[in-house]
GROMACS .gro file of N, CA and C in nm:
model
  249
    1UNK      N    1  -2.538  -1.238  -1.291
    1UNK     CA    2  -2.433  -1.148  -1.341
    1UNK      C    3  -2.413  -1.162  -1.491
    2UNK      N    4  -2.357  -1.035  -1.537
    2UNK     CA    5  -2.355  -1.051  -1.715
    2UNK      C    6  -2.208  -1.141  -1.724
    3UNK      N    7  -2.195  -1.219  -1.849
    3UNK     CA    8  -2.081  -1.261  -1.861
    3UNK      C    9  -1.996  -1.176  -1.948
    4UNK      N   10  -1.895  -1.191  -1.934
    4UNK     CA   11  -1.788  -1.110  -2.063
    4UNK      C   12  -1.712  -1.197  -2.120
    5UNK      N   13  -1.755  -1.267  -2.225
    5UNK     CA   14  -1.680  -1.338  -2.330
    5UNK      C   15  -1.593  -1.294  -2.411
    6UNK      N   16  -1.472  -1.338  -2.400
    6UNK     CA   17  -1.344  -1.292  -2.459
    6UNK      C   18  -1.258  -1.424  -2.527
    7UNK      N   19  -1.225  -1.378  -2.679
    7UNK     CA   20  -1.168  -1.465  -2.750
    7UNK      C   21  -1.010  -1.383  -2.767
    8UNK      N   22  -0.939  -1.472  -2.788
    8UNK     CA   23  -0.778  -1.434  -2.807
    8UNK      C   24  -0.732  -1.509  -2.949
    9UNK      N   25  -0.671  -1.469  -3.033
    9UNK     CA   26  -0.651  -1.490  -3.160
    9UNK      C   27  -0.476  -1.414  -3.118
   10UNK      N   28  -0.390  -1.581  -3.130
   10UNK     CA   29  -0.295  -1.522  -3.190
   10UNK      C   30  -0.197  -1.572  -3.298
   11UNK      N   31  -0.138  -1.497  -3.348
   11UNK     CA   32  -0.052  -1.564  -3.519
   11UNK      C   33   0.075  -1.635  -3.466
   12UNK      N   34   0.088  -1.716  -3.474
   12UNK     CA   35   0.226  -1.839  -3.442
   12UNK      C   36   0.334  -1.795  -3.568
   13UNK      N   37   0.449  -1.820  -3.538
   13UNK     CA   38   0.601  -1.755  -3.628
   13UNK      C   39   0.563  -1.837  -3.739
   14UNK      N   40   0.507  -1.977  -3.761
   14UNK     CA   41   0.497  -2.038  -3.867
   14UNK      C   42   0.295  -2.035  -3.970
   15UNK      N   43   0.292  -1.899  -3.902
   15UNK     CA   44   0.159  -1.859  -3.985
   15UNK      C   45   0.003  -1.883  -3.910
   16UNK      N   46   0.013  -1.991  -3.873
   16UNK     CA   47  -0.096  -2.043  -3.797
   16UNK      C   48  -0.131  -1.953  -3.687
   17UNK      N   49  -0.276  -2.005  -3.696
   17UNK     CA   50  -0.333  -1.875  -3.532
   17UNK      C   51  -0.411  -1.984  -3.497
   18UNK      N   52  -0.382  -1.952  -3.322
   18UNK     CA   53  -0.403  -1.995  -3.224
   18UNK      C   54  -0.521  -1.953  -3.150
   19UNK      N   55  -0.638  -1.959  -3.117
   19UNK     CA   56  -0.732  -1.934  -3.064
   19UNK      C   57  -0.808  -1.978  -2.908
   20UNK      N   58  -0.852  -1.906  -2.874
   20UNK     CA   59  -0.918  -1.959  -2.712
   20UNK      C   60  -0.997  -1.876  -2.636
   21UNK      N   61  -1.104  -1.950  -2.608
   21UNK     CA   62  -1.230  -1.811  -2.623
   21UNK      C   63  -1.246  -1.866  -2.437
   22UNK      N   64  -1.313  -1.812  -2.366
   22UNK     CA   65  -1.336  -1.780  -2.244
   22UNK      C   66  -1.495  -1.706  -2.195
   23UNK      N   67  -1.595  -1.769  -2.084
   23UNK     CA   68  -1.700  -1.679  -2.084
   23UNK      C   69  -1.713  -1.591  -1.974
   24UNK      N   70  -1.615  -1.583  -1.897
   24UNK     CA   71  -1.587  -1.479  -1.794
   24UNK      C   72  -1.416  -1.461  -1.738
   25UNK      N   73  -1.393  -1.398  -1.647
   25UNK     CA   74  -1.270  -1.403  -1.634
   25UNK      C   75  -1.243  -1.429  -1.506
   26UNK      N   76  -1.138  -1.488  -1.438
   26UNK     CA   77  -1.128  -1.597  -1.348
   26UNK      C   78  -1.179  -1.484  -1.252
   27UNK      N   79  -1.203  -1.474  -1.127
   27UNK     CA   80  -1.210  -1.385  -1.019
   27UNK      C   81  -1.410  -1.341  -1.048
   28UNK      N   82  -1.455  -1.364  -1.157
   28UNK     CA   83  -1.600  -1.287  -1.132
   28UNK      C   84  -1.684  -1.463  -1.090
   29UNK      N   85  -1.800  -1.404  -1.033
   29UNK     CA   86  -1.861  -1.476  -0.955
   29UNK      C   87  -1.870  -1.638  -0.998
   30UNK      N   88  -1.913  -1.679  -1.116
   30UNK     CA   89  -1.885  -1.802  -1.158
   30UNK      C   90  -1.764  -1.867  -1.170
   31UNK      N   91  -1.670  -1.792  -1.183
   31UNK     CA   92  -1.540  -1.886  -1.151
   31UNK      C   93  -1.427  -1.821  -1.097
   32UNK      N   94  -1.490  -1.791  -0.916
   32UNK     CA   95  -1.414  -1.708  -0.837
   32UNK      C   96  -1.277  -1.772  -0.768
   33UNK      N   97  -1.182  -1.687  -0.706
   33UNK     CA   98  -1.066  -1.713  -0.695
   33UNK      C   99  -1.051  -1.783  -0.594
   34UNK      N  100  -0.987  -1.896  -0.546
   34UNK     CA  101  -0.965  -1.966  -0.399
   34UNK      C  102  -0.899  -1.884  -0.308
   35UNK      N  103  -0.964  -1.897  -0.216
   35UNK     CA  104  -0.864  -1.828  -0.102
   35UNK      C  105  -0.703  -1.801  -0.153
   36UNK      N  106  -0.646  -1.914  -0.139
   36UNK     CA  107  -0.505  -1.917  -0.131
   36UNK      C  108  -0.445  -1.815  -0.212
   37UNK      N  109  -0.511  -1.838  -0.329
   37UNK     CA  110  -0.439  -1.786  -0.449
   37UNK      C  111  -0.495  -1.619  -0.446
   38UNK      N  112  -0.599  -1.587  -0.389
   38UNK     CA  113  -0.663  -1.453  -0.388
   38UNK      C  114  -0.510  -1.391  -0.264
   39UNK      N  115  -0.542  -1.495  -0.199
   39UNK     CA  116  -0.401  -1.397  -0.055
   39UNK      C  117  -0.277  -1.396  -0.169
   40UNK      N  118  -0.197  -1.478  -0.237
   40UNK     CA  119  -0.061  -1.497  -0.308
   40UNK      C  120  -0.074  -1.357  -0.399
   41UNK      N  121  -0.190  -1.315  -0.477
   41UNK     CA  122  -0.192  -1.230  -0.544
   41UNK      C  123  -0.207  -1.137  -0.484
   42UNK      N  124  -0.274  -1.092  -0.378
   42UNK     CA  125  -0.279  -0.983  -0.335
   42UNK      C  126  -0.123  -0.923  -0.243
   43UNK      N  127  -0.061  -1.040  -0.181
   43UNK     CA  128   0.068  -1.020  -0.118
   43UNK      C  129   0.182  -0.988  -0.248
   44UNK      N  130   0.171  -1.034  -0.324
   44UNK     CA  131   0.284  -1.016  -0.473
   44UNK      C  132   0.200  -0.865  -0.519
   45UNK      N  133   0.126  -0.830  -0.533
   45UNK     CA  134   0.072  -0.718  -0.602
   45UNK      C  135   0.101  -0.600  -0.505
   46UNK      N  136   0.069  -0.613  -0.332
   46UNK     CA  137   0.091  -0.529  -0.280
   46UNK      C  138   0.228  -0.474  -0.258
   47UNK      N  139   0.282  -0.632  -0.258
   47UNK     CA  140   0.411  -0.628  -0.165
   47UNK      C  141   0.535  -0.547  -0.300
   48UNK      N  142   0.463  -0.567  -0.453
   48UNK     CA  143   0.588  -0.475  -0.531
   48UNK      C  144   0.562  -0.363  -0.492
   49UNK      N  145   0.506  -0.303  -0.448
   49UNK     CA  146   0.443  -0.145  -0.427
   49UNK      C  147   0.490  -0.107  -0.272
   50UNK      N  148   0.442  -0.160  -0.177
   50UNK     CA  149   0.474  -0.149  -0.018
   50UNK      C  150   0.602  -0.207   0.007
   51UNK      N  151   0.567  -0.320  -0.014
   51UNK     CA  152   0.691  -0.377   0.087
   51UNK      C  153   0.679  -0.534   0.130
   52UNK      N  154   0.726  -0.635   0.151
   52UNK     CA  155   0.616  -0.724   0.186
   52UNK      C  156   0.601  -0.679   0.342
   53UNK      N  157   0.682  -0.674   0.453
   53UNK     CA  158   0.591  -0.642   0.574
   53UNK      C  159   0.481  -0.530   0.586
   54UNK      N  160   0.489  -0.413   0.474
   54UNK     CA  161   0.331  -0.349   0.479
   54UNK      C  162   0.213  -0.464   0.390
   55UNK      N  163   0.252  -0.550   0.344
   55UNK     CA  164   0.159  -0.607   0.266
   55UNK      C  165   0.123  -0.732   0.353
   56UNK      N  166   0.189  -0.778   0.442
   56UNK     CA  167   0.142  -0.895   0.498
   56UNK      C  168   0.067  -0.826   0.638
   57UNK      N  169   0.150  -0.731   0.703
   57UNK     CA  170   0.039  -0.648   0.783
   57UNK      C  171  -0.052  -0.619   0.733
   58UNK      N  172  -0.104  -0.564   0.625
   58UNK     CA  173  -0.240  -0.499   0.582
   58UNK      C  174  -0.314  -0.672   0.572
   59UNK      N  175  -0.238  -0.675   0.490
   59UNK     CA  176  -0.354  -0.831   0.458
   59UNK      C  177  -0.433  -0.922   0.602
   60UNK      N  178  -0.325  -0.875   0.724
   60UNK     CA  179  -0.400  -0.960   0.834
   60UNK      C  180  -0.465  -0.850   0.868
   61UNK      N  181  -0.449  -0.764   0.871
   61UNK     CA  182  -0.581  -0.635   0.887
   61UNK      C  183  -0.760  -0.685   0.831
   62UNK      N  184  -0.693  -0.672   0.685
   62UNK     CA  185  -0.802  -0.638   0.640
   62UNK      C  186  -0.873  -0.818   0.635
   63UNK      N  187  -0.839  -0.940   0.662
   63UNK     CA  188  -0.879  -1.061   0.709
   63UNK      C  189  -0.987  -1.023   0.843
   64UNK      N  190  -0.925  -0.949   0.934
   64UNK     CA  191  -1.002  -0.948   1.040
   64UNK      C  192  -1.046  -0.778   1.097
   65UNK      N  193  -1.069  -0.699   0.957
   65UNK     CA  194  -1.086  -0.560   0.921
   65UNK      C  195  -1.235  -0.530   1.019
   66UNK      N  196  -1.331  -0.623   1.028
   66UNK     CA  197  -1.418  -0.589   1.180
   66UNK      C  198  -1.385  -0.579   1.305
   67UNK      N  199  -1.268  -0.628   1.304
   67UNK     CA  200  -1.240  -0.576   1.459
   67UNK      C  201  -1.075  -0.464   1.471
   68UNK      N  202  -1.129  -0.409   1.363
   68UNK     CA  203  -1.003  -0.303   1.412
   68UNK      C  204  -1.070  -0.223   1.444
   69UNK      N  205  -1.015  -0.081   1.549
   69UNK     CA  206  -1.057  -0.015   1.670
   69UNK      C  207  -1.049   0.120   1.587
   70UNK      N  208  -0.953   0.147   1.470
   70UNK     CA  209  -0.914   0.250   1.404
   70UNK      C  210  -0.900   0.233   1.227
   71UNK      N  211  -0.962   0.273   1.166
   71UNK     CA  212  -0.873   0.244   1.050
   71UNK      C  213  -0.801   0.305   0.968
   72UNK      N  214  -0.760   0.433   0.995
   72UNK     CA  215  -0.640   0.481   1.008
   72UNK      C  216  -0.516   0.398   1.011
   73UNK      N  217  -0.469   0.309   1.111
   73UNK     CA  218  -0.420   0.178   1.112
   73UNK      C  219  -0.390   0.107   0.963
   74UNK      N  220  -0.465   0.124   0.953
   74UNK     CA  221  -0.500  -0.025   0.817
   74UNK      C  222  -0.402   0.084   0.677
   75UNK      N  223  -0.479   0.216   0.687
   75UNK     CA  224  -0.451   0.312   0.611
   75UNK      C  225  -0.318   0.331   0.572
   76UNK      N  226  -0.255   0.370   0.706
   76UNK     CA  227  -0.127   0.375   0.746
   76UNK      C  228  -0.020   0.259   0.640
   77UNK      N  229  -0.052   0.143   0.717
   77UNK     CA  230  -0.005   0.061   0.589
   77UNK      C  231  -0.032   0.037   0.451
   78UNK      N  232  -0.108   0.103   0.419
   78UNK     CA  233  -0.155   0.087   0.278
   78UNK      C  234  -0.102   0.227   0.222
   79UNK      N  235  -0.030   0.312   0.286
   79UNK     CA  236   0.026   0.459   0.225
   79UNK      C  237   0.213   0.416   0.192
   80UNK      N  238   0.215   0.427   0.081
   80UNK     CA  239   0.386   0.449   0.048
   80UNK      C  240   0.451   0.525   0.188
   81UNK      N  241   0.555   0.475   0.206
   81UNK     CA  242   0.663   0.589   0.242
   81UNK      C  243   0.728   0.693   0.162
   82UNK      N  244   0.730   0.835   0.207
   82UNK     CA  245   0.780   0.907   0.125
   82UNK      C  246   0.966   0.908   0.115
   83UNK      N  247   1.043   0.859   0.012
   83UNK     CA  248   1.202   0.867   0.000
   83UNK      C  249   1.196   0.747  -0.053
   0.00000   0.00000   0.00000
């Protein structure tokens, strides 16, 4: 995989800059996300948007997303309510 190296430069109140360079960004294949923290983010990300019970339903969905019978289902929770 290509890397994407990214440096951050920033100016401190007393003049000085602060620097910190990086050769990929956490989540791509060399320095991928742990379980835990991949579920915490995805439940906080979904759950401002849904809800947390559409976000903790979808998430055990899509954990064991081969054996659903419909996915419509899955859908369902992943659609806003309208109001």
């Amino acid at each position: 995989p290509v890397q994407r190296p990214t440096t951050i430069h920033v100016q401190l109140n007393d003049g000085s800059i602060a620097a910190s360079s990086v050769l990929g960004s956490r989540g791509d294949p060399g320095n991928r996300f742990e379980d835990a923290r991949m579920d915490r983010k995805y439940l906080e990300l979904v759950g401002d948007v849904l809800g947390e019970g559409p976000a903790h339903r979808s998430h055990e969905m899509l954990l064991s997303i081969e054996s659903l019978d419909d996915i419509r289902v899955l859908v369902a929770e992943l659609t806003p309510s309208q109001g």
